[in-house]
Coordinates of C-alpha atoms and ligand atoms in Angstrom, one line a residue:
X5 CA -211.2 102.9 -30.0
X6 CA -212.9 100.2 -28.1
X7 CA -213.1 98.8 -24.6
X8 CA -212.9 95.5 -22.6
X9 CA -216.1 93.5 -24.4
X10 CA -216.8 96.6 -27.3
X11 CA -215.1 96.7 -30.1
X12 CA -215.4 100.2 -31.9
X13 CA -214.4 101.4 -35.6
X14 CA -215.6 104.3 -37.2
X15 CA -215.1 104.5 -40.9
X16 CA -216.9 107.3 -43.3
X17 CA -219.0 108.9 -40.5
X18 CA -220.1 105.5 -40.0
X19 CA -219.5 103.7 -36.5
X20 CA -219.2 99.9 -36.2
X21 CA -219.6 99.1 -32.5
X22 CA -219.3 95.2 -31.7
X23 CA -220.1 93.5 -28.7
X24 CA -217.1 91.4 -28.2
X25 CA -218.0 88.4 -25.3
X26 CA -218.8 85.4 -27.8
X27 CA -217.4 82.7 -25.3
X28 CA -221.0 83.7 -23.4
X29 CA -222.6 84.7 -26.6
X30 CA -222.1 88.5 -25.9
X31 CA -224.4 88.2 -23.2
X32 CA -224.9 91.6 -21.3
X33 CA -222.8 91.8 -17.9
X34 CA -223.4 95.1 -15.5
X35 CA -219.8 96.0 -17.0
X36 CA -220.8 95.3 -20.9
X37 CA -223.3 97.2 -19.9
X38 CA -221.8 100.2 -18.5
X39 CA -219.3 100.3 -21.6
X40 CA -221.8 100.2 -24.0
X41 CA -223.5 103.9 -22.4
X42 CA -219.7 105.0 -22.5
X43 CA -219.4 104.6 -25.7
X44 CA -222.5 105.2 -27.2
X45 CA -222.1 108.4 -25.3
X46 CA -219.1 109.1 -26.9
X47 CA -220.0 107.9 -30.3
X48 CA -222.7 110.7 -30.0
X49 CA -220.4 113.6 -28.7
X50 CA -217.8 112.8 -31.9
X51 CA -218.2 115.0 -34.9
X52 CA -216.6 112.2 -37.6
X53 CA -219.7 109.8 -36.2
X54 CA -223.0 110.4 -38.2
X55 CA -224.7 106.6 -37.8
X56 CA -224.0 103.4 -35.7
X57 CA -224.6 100.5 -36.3
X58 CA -224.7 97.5 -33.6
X59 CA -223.7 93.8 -33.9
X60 CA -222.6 91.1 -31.9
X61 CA -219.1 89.2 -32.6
X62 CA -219.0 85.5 -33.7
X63 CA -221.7 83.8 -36.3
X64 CA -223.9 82.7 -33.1
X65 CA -225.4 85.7 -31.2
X66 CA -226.3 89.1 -31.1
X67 CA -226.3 89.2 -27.9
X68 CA -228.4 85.9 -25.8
X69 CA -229.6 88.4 -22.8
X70 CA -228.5 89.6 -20.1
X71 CA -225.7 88.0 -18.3
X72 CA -227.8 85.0 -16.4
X73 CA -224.4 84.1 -14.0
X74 CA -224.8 87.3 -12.7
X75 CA -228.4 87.8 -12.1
X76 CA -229.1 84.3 -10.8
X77 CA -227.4 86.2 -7.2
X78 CA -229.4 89.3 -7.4
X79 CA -231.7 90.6 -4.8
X80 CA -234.7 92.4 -5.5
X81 CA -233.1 95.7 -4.7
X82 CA -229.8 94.9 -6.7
X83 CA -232.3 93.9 -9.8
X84 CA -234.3 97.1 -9.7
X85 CA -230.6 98.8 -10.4
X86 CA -229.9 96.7 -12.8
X87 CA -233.1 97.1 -15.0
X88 CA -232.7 100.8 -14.5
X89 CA -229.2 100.4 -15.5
X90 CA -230.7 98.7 -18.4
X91 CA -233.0 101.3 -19.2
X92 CA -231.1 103.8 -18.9
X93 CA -228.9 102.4 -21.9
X94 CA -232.1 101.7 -24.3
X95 CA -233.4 105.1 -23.3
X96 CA -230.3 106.5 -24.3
X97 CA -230.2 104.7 -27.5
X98 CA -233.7 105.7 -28.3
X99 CA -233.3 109.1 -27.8
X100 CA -229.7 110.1 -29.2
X101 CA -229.9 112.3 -32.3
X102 CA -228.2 109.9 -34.3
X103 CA -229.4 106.4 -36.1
X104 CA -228.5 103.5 -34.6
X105 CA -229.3 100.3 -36.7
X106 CA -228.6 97.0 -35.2
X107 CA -227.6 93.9 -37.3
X108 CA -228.9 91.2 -35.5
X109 CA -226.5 88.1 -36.5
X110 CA -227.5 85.4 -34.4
X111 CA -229.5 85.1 -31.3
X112 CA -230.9 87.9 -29.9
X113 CA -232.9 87.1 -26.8
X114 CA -233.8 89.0 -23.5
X115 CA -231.6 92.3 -22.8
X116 CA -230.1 91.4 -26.3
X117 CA -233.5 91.5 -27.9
X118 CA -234.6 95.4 -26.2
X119 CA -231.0 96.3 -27.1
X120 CA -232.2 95.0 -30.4
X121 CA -235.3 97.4 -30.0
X122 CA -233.4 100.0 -28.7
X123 CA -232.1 100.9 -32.0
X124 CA -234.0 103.0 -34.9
X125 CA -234.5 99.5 -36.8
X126 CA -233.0 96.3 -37.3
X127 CA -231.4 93.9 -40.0
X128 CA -230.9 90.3 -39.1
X129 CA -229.1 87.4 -40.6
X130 CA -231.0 84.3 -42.2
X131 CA -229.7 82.2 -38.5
X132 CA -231.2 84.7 -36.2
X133 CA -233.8 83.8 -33.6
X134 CA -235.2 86.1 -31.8
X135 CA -237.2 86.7 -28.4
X136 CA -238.3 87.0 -24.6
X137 CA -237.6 84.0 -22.7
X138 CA -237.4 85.4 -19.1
X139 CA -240.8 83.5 -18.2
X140 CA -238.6 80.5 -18.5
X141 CA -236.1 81.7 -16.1
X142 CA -238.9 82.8 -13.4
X143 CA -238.3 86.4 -14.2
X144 CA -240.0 89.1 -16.8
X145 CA -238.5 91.3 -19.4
X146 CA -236.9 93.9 -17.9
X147 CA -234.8 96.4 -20.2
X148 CA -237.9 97.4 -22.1
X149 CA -239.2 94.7 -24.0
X150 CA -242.4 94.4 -22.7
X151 CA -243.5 98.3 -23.5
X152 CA -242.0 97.9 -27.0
X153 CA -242.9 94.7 -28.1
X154 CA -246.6 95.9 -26.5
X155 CA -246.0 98.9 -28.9
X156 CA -244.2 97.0 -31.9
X157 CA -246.4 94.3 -32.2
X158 CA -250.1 94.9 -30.4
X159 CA -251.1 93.2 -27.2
X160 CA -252.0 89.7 -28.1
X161 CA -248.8 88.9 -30.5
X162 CA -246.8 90.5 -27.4
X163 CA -248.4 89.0 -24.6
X164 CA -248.0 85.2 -26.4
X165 CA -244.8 85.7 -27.1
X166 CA -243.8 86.7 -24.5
X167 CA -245.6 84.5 -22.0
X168 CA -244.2 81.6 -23.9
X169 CA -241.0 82.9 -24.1
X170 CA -240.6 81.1 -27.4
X171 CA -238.2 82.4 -30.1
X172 CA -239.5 83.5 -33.6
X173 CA -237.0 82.8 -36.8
X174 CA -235.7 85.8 -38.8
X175 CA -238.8 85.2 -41.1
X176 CA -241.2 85.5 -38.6
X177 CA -239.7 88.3 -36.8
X178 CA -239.7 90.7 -40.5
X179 CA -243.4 89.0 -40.9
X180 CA -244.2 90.2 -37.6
X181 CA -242.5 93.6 -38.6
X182 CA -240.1 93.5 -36.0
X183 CA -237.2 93.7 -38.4
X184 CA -237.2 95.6 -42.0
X185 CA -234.7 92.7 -44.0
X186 CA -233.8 89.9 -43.6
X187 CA -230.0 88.6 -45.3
X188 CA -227.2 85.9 -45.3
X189 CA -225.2 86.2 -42.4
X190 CA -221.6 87.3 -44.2
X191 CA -224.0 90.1 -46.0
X192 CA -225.3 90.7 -42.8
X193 CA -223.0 93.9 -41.5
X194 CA -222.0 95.1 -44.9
X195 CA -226.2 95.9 -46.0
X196 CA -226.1 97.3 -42.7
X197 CA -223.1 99.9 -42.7
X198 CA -224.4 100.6 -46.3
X199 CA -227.7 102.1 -44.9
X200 CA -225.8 103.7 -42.4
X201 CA -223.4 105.2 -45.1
X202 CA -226.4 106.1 -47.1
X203 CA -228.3 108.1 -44.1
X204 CA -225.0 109.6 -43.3
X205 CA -225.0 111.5 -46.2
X206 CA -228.2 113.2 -45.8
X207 CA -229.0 116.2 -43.8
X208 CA -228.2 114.6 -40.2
X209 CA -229.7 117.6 -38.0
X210 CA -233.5 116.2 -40.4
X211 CA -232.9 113.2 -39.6
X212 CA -232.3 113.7 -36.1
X213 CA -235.4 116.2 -35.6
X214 CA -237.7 113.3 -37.3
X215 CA -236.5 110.2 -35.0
X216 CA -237.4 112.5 -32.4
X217 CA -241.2 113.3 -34.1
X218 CA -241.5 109.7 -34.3
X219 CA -240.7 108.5 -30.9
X220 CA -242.2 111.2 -29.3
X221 CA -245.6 110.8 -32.1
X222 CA -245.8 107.7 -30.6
X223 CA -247.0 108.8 -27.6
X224 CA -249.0 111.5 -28.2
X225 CA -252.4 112.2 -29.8
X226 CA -252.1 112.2 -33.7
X227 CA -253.1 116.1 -33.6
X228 CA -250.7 116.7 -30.8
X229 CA -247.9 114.8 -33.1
X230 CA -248.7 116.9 -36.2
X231 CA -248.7 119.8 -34.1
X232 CA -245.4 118.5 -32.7
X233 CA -244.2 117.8 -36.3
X234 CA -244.7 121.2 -37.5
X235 CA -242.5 123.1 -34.9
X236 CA -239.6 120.7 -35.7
X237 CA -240.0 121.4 -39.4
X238 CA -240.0 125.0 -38.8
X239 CA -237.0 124.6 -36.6
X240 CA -235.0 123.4 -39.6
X241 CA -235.7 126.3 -41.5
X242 CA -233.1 128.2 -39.2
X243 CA -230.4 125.8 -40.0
X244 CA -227.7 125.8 -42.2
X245 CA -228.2 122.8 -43.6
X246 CA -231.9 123.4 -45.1
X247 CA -230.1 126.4 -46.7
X248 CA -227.1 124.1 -48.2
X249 CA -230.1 121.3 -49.4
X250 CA -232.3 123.7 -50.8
X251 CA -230.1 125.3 -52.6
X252 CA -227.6 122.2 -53.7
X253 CA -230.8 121.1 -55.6
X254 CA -231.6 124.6 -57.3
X255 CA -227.9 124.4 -58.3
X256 CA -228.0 120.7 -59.1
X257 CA -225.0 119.8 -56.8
X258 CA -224.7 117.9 -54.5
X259 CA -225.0 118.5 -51.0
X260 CA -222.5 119.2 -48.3
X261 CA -224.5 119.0 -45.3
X262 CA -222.7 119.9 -41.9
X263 CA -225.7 118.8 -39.3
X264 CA -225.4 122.4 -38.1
Ligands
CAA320 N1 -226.0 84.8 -19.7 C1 -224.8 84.2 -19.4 N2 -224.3 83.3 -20.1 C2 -224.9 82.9 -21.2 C3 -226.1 83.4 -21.7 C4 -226.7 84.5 -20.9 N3 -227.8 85.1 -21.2 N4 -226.5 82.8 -22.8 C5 -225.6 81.9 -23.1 N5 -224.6 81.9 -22.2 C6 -223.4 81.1 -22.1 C7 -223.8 79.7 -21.7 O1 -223.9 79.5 -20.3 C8 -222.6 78.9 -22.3 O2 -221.5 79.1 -21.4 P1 -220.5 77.8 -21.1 O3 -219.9 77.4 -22.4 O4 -219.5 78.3 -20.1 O5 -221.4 76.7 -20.6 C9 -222.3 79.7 -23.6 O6 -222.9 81.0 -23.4 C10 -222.8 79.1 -24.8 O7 -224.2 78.9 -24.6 P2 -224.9 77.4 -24.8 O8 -224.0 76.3 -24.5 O9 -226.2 77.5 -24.0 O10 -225.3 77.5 -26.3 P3 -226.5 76.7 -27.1 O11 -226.2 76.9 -28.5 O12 -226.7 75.4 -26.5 O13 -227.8 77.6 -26.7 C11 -229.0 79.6 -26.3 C12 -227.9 78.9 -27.1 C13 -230.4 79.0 -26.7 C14 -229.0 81.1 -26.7 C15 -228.8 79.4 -24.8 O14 -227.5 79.8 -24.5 C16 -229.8 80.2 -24.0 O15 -230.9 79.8 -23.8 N6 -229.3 81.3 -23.4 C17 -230.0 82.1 -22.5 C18 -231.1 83.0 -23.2 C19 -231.9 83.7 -22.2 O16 -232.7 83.2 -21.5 N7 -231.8 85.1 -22.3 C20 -232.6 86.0 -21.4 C21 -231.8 86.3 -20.2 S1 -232.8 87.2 -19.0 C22 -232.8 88.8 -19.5 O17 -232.2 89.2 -20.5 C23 -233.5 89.8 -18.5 C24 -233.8 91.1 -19.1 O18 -234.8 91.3 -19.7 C25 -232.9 92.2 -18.8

């Protein structure tokens, strides 16, 4: 499985998806971008899949932003489609029931960076760097980053970094809580398919409810979120895999959970 600039490869209920343009440092062309809400569409509709995680190919980049060649001809109208277009793809990964954890092995700046922030957390290699520099190309952040890095980080940290547009090392980004670990580069993909394999084996329809609870949380009220919280938990109680948890641990097996 794979596509032009994707390269796709599902192992253990675990999806590999690689962004495959390193001659341009993977950077994020209208058509990378339409192939990546292909597949991440199809990666959620197949049953083997239970995690993804995301990576760029080469020891360089993640992905270095959106694809500049192309933008630098845009007009205002043809931008606002392609930042929706953008969107769209972030919103996408946000919201599909399944974890997506990126393994950031390189560069991941602009587009690449709220891809980056797209996913349900990140891992990055001990080379990574890490930011917003559209100020430097006259433009702003347009697939998200300002909201979430507003979110992530609180408005000052956000609004320097950003208005700089400088890039923060893989150090500063975990300091900053941007990304949970920081490892060597050729440990980089393995840590991260080894979370994936480990959430993969719990009760995926949970985990699916609670990513859910916590983006939506977000933006509510912390009574509304508990409120929220509670009618998801309840919700699980009609499923089969509560049943099949529950009752693997009275019967000190091990669980076969079907996310059903
Ligand atoms: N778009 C298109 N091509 C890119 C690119 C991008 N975002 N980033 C790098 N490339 C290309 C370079 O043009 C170069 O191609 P050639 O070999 O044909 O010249 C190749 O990738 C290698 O890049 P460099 O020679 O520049 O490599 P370097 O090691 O000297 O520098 C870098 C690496 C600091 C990441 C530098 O490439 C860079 O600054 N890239 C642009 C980063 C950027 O500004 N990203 C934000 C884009 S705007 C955006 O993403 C908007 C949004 O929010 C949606």
């Amino acid at each position: 499985m794979g596509t032009e600039n994707l390269l796709v490869d599902i192992k253990d209920g675990v999806a590999l998806l690689t962004i495959n343009r390193p001659k341009v440092l993977n950077a994020l062309h209208t058509s990378v971008i339409a192939e990546l809400q292909e597949t991440f569409e199809a990666l959620n509709a197949n049953q083997a899949v239970k995690a993804v995680v995301i990576t760029g190919s080469g020891e360089k980049a993640f992905v270095a932003g959106a694809d500049i060649a192309e933008m630098a001809v845009m007009d205002a109208q043809q931008a606002l489609v392609f930042a929706r277009t953008g969107q769209k793809l972030v919103n996408y990964i946000g919201t599909m029931p399944k974890p997506v954890i990126a393994a950031v092995n390189g560069f991941a700046l602009g587009g690449g960076m709220e891809l980056a922030l797209a996913c349900d957390f990140i891992y990055a290699s001990e080379n990574a760097k890490m930011g917003l520099p559209e100020v430097t190309l006259g433009i702003m952040p347009g697939f998200g980053g300002s909201q979430k890095f507003a979110r992530l980080l609180g408005r000052s940290r956000a609004n320097e970094l950003i208005f700089t547009g400088k890039m923060l090392t893989a150090a500063e980004a975990k300091e900053w809580g941007i990304v949970n670990a920081v490892l060597p580069l050729a440990e980089l993909v393995g840590k991260a398919l080894e979370t994936a394999a480990r959430i993969a084996g719990n009760g995926l329809l949970g985990v699916a409810h609670v990513k859910e609870a916590i983006r939506r949380g977000l933006d509510m009220t912390e009574p509304d979120g508990m409120d929220y919280e509670s009618v998801l938990f309840a919700s699980l109680f009609a499923s089969r895999d509560q049943k099949e948890g529950m009752g693997a641990f009275v019967e000190k097996r091990k669980p076969n959970f079907t996310g059903s």
